[in-house]
Amino acid sequence: MSALLEQLTRRQLLWHANSQHTAYQAVPSGYAELDQQLAGGFPATGLIDIQTDTGIGELRLLLPYLQQQQSGGRLLVFLSPLAEPCADMLCAAGIVLSQLVIITPKTGKDALWAAEQCLQSGCCASVLLWQVPLKQAQARRLQLAAEQGAASLILLRRPQQGLSLPVNLSIKLQAHRQGVLLSVQKRKGGWPAAPFLVDMQNRWPGLCFSTEQHWQARRKAS
Amino acid sequence: MALYLYLQFPALQPDSLGCTAAQQLPVAVVNEQHCIVQLNTVAEQQGIALNMALGTAAALCHNLQLLPYQTQLQLNILQSVARQLYQVTADIALDPPDGLYIRLCNMLQLYQGLAGYWQALKHELQLLPYRYYYACGTSPFAAKCLARQQLNLLSGEPDVLASALNHSPLRFTELDTDSQQQLQRLGINTLGQLLALSQAELARRFDSSLLSYLGRLRGSFYHALHYIKPEHSFSRYVELLYDITDTAVLSMPLHSLLLQLEQQLQRINAACHQLQLGLLFRGMPAYQLSIGSAQGEYRAANWLKLCQLQLEKLKLTEPVSGLQLEVTAFVLQQSQSDDLFQPAPSAVSALQLVSLLQARLGYHSVSGLILQNQHLPEHASQRPLPLLAGKAAVAALALRPAFLLAKPERLTEAVEINHGPERLCPNGWVLEAQRDYFIGRNSKGQWLWLYRTAQQQWFVQGIFS
């Protein structure tokens, strides 16, 4: 019996239920509840799909992860960011600005080309790509490039229906007064999870309404 | 004993046409008098000879390809040959239009004799596409005279050289045709007969130029040669055999130019940061492309990749007829040390990646980010060239948005204010221009960076992301 098992294992025909946590190497995200849900954190390599509205805290969620990715001395690339990135905020979050490259290509095609080059090169740790429509074949190509260069590509796009992309991790973010509401849609070697709150009150008190503030009178500006 | 070598290249222009298609066609070079001055081997086999009139040549061979004789091009090719040979031999002087003087005597010790020297030189010559004839001589003119007879004589023995020289007909000397005719009327047909005459007799009957020539031929007069010195630059021109409209096809001749550059750079252990590539057209001024590599590169394959990225973007309105490649400055090659335990063996360094991106996306599409010591948010972040380290001493302000809008927009929706005000004033403390900044959250849950002007108008300047 064991000889047969061994043979099957060697031919990679057997799947062990306990081998699922080796689907990817995880990097702690800096948020304890998120690490617990994602079994260790964000993937160190491969594609990470984040479906989110802009400005609800998606970059704040990623900053500790990006900082760790960058700590090996490799580059961090911002590809077609929405507006001018602000040095103050990134610097305060511990991002080394000399290892940050911002690329503003004119077309989506150029953006994908640049993403592939950066991922393949092996000198980039993470590439953030904003709002570029992606087909499945393109996503697969980027996934291969990312594996080749041991880099991660983070896709930030609006919530959308459609075929899911071949990614290591797909999450959806929703705005919340104390942080962001995160739901795991797809995880390699794991199960989707129900929405849960990633609390940012400790890290970003200025950008959260504390629970006591609820009763306070709302000041409106118009 | 002084020893010189003369190399004669009979067909520099036809041989410089690199492509194989050109080597299968009969090619001839015609001067302004419609006389054939250079030939390739195919044309020779068809029965065409040097100094043949153009009409005769065209009648002999219907598909003869003609090139005009270009003095400057000839000189350029000769210079490039000399630069190539400089790698193995020190003293080279140009003899335009088609010859090179090489002083041998002080190189023999290095190569342990003539045989070793010739082996090294021949190896270098074989890398080049040009046919050549050669001969040694005890003086530059003697070597030249023997080489022009296509003797291919290589010897250090003075007797052998002297006897070969004595048998040389006068038409291979540097004497003008008048003197040659005069000498022939006297019954003097070979150089040996001329050298046997006493100088005093010659001085009475002929002008001084004959005497000075003979003196330099014997080696008794000083013959000043202008030896070349290596330059730290690269400049090559290649004439395309047919006009090229497709930029992809252009990479073939470009690659051969880049290989030449690689050879030169590799020899002196150098690299270069910038190439100037000129695309020459027939009816338009040349188009200049400058291609940069932030790291400094010498390999042809890498340069070709960068060039191709720039060429792809280019729309050619007219076919390209020639390529000019120039490098003005060389730098020392710097070897970079990689981390032994790096997770991915990075084939490309960060600087190489940046050059690659710049080549395709444009120079200004790739930038870095530095923090300036400024209190106004729009001045605090600057986008210089990538991979530059900024001042480390600047303290960052934590509560700033991740993205600043290029131009503040008017606030048009209801927001919930969470933080503020923070009053910022532009330089000079102009009170009318002061702004009170707030952090607010709109109904969609977006965190905005707002300001209120002194006129009580509200604007959105940034987005916390």
PDB file of C-alpha atoms in Angstrom, chain A residues 28-139:
ATOM      1  CA  PRO A  28       2.638  39.502   6.843  1.00  0.00           C
ATOM      2  CA  SER A  29       0.218  42.245   5.921  1.00  0.00           C
ATOM      3  CA  GLY A  30       0.674  44.169   9.140  1.00  0.00           C
ATOM      4  CA  TYR A  31      -2.964  43.679  10.175  1.00  0.00           C
ATOM      5  CA  ALA A  32      -3.417  40.745  12.540  1.00  0.00           C
ATOM      6  CA  GLU A  33      -6.998  39.879  11.577  1.00  0.00           C
ATOM      7  CA  LEU A  34      -6.086  39.898   7.897  1.00  0.00           C
ATOM      8  CA  ASP A  35      -3.056  37.671   8.432  1.00  0.00           C
ATOM      9  CA  GLN A  36      -5.270  35.201  10.220  1.00  0.00           C
ATOM     10  CA  GLN A  37      -7.793  35.095   7.404  1.00  0.00           C
ATOM     11  CA  LEU A  38      -5.174  34.856   4.680  1.00  0.00           C
ATOM     12  CA  ALA A  39      -3.120  32.214   6.492  1.00  0.00           C
ATOM     13  CA  GLY A  40      -0.063  34.389   6.942  1.00  0.00           C
ATOM     14  CA  GLY A  41      -0.540  37.416   4.772  1.00  0.00           C
ATOM     15  CA  PHE A  42      -0.341  38.544   1.191  1.00  0.00           C
ATOM     16  CA  PRO A  43       1.503  36.399  -1.370  1.00  0.00           C
ATOM     17  CA  ALA A  44       5.136  37.407  -1.865  1.00  0.00           C
ATOM     18  CA  THR A  45       4.955  36.650  -5.569  1.00  0.00           C
ATOM     19  CA  GLY A  46       2.317  36.411  -8.233  1.00  0.00           C
ATOM     20  CA  LEU A  47      -0.816  38.398  -8.936  1.00  0.00           C
ATOM     21  CA  ILE A  48      -2.968  39.991  -6.277  1.00  0.00           C
ATOM     22  CA  ASP A  49      -6.286  41.289  -7.503  1.00  0.00           C
ATOM     23  CA  ILE A  50      -7.890  44.003  -5.419  1.00  0.00           C
ATOM     24  CA  GLN A  51     -11.347  45.185  -6.385  1.00  0.00           C
ATOM     25  CA  THR A  52     -11.915  48.495  -4.748  1.00  0.00           C
ATOM     26  CA  ASP A  53     -13.178  52.038  -5.131  1.00  0.00           C
ATOM     27  CA  THR A  54     -10.479  54.655  -5.049  1.00  0.00           C
ATOM     28  CA  GLY A  55      -9.683  56.444  -1.854  1.00  0.00           C
ATOM     29  CA  ILE A  56     -11.262  54.119   0.681  1.00  0.00           C
ATOM     30  CA  GLY A  57      -8.002  52.894   2.195  1.00  0.00           C
ATOM     31  CA  GLU A  58      -6.715  50.377  -0.317  1.00  0.00           C
ATOM     32  CA  LEU A  59      -3.159  51.719  -0.347  1.00  0.00           C
ATOM     33  CA  ARG A  60      -3.118  52.041   3.445  1.00  0.00           C
ATOM     34  CA  LEU A  61      -3.972  48.358   3.608  1.00  0.00           C
ATOM     35  CA  LEU A  62      -1.010  47.531   1.390  1.00  0.00           C
ATOM     36  CA  LEU A  63       1.632  49.874   2.797  1.00  0.00           C
ATOM     37  CA  PRO A  64       3.091  47.550   5.482  1.00  0.00           C
ATOM     38  CA  TYR A  65       3.240  44.764   2.915  1.00  0.00           C
ATOM     39  CA  LEU A  66       4.911  46.998   0.323  1.00  0.00           C
ATOM     40  CA  GLN A  67       7.418  48.197   2.851  1.00  0.00           C
ATOM     41  CA  GLN A  68       8.418  44.628   3.660  1.00  0.00           C
ATOM     42  CA  GLN A  69       8.610  43.672   0.015  1.00  0.00           C
ATOM     43  CA  GLN A  70      10.908  46.609  -0.588  1.00  0.00           C
ATOM     44  CA  SER A  71      13.183  45.871   2.362  1.00  0.00           C
ATOM     45  CA  GLY A  72      15.273  43.434   0.295  1.00  0.00           C
ATOM     46  CA  GLY A  73      16.614  46.371  -1.678  1.00  0.00           C
ATOM     47  CA  ARG A  74      14.453  45.725  -4.680  1.00  0.00           C
ATOM     48  CA  LEU A  75      12.273  48.243  -6.442  1.00  0.00           C
ATOM     49  CA  LEU A  76       8.674  49.191  -5.963  1.00  0.00           C
ATOM     50  CA  VAL A  77       6.891  50.312  -9.120  1.00  0.00           C
ATOM     51  CA  PHE A  78       3.754  52.448  -9.386  1.00  0.00           C
ATOM     52  CA  LEU A  79       2.300  51.943 -12.828  1.00  0.00           C
ATOM     53  CA  SER A  80      -0.167  54.529 -14.139  1.00  0.00           C
ATOM     54  CA  PRO A  81      -1.189  55.899 -10.700  1.00  0.00           C
ATOM     55  CA  LEU A  82      -4.417  57.879 -10.531  1.00  0.00           C
ATOM     56  CA  ALA A  83      -2.819  61.183  -9.641  1.00  0.00           C
ATOM     57  CA  GLU A  84       0.508  62.543  -8.440  1.00  0.00           C
ATOM     58  CA  PRO A  85       1.788  60.296  -5.650  1.00  0.00           C
ATOM     59  CA  CYS A  86       2.629  62.239  -2.538  1.00  0.00           C
ATOM     60  CA  ALA A  87       6.092  61.722  -1.079  1.00  0.00           C
ATOM     61  CA  ASP A  88       5.124  62.709   2.474  1.00  0.00           C
ATOM     62  CA  MET A  89       2.668  59.928   3.027  1.00  0.00           C
ATOM     63  CA  LEU A  90       4.807  57.203   1.446  1.00  0.00           C
ATOM     64  CA  CYS A  91       7.918  58.314   3.282  1.00  0.00           C
ATOM     65  CA  ALA A  92       6.077  58.396   6.611  1.00  0.00           C
ATOM     66  CA  ALA A  93       4.877  54.847   5.988  1.00  0.00           C
ATOM     67  CA  GLY A  94       8.490  53.705   5.671  1.00  0.00           C
ATOM     68  CA  ILE A  95       8.693  53.348   1.894  1.00  0.00           C
ATOM     69  CA  VAL A  96      12.210  54.067   0.633  1.00  0.00           C
ATOM     70  CA  LEU A  97      11.643  56.687  -2.022  1.00  0.00           C
ATOM     71  CA  SER A  98      14.889  56.031  -3.869  1.00  0.00           C
ATOM     72  CA  GLN A  99      13.619  52.519  -4.550  1.00  0.00           C
ATOM     73  CA  LEU A 100      10.344  53.749  -5.942  1.00  0.00           C
ATOM     74  CA  VAL A 101       9.797  54.118  -9.670  1.00  0.00           C
ATOM     75  CA  ILE A 102       6.709  55.786 -11.058  1.00  0.00           C
ATOM     76  CA  ILE A 103       5.756  54.976 -14.614  1.00  0.00           C
ATOM     77  CA  THR A 104       3.058  56.869 -16.464  1.00  0.00           C
ATOM     78  CA  PRO A 105       2.543  55.166 -19.825  1.00  0.00           C
ATOM     79  CA  LYS A 106       0.218  56.694 -22.360  1.00  0.00           C
ATOM     80  CA  THR A 107      -1.753  53.612 -23.331  1.00  0.00           C
ATOM     81  CA  GLY A 108      -2.966  50.487 -21.590  1.00  0.00           C
ATOM     82  CA  LYS A 109      -0.883  48.373 -23.930  1.00  0.00           C
ATOM     83  CA  ASP A 110       2.271  50.206 -22.906  1.00  0.00           C
ATOM     84  CA  ALA A 111       1.288  49.793 -19.255  1.00  0.00           C
ATOM     85  CA  LEU A 112       1.007  46.034 -19.635  1.00  0.00           C
ATOM     86  CA  TRP A 113       4.313  45.896 -21.484  1.00  0.00           C
ATOM     87  CA  ALA A 114       5.984  47.903 -18.719  1.00  0.00           C
ATOM     88  CA  ALA A 115       4.407  45.664 -16.071  1.00  0.00           C
ATOM     89  CA  GLU A 116       5.747  42.566 -17.770  1.00  0.00           C
ATOM     90  CA  GLN A 117       9.236  44.029 -18.132  1.00  0.00           C
ATOM     91  CA  CYS A 118       9.318  45.071 -14.468  1.00  0.00           C
ATOM     92  CA  LEU A 119       8.060  41.722 -13.228  1.00  0.00           C
ATOM     93  CA  GLN A 120      10.428  39.733 -15.400  1.00  0.00           C
ATOM     94  CA  SER A 121      13.499  41.772 -14.567  1.00  0.00           C
ATOM     95  CA  GLY A 122      13.926  40.337 -11.094  1.00  0.00           C
ATOM     96  CA  CYS A 123      14.912  43.721  -9.671  1.00  0.00           C
ATOM     97  CA  CYS A 124      11.364  44.731  -8.730  1.00  0.00           C
ATOM     98  CA  ALA A 125       9.691  43.360  -5.630  1.00  0.00           C
ATOM     99  CA  SER A 126       6.193  44.671  -6.267  1.00  0.00           C
ATOM    100  CA  VAL A 127       4.375  46.418  -9.063  1.00  0.00           C
ATOM    101  CA  LEU A 128       1.133  48.283  -8.443  1.00  0.00           C
ATOM    102  CA  LEU A 129      -1.038  48.622 -11.522  1.00  0.00           C
ATOM    103  CA  TRP A 130      -4.005  50.952 -11.454  1.00  0.00           C
ATOM    104  CA  GLN A 131      -7.149  50.527 -13.491  1.00  0.00           C
ATOM    105  CA  VAL A 132      -5.919  48.772 -16.600  1.00  0.00           C
ATOM    106  CA  PRO A 133      -8.414  46.364 -18.160  1.00  0.00           C
ATOM    107  CA  LEU A 134      -6.947  42.895 -18.222  1.00  0.00           C
ATOM    108  CA  LYS A 135      -7.886  39.804 -20.189  1.00  0.00           C
ATOM    109  CA  GLN A 136      -7.380  36.307 -18.860  1.00  0.00           C
ATOM    110  CA  ALA A 137      -4.534  35.491 -21.224  1.00  0.00           C
ATOM    111  CA  GLN A 138      -2.777  38.733 -20.297  1.00  0.00           C
ATOM    112  CA  ALA A 139      -3.210  37.987 -16.604  1.00  0.00           C
TER     113      ALA A 139
END
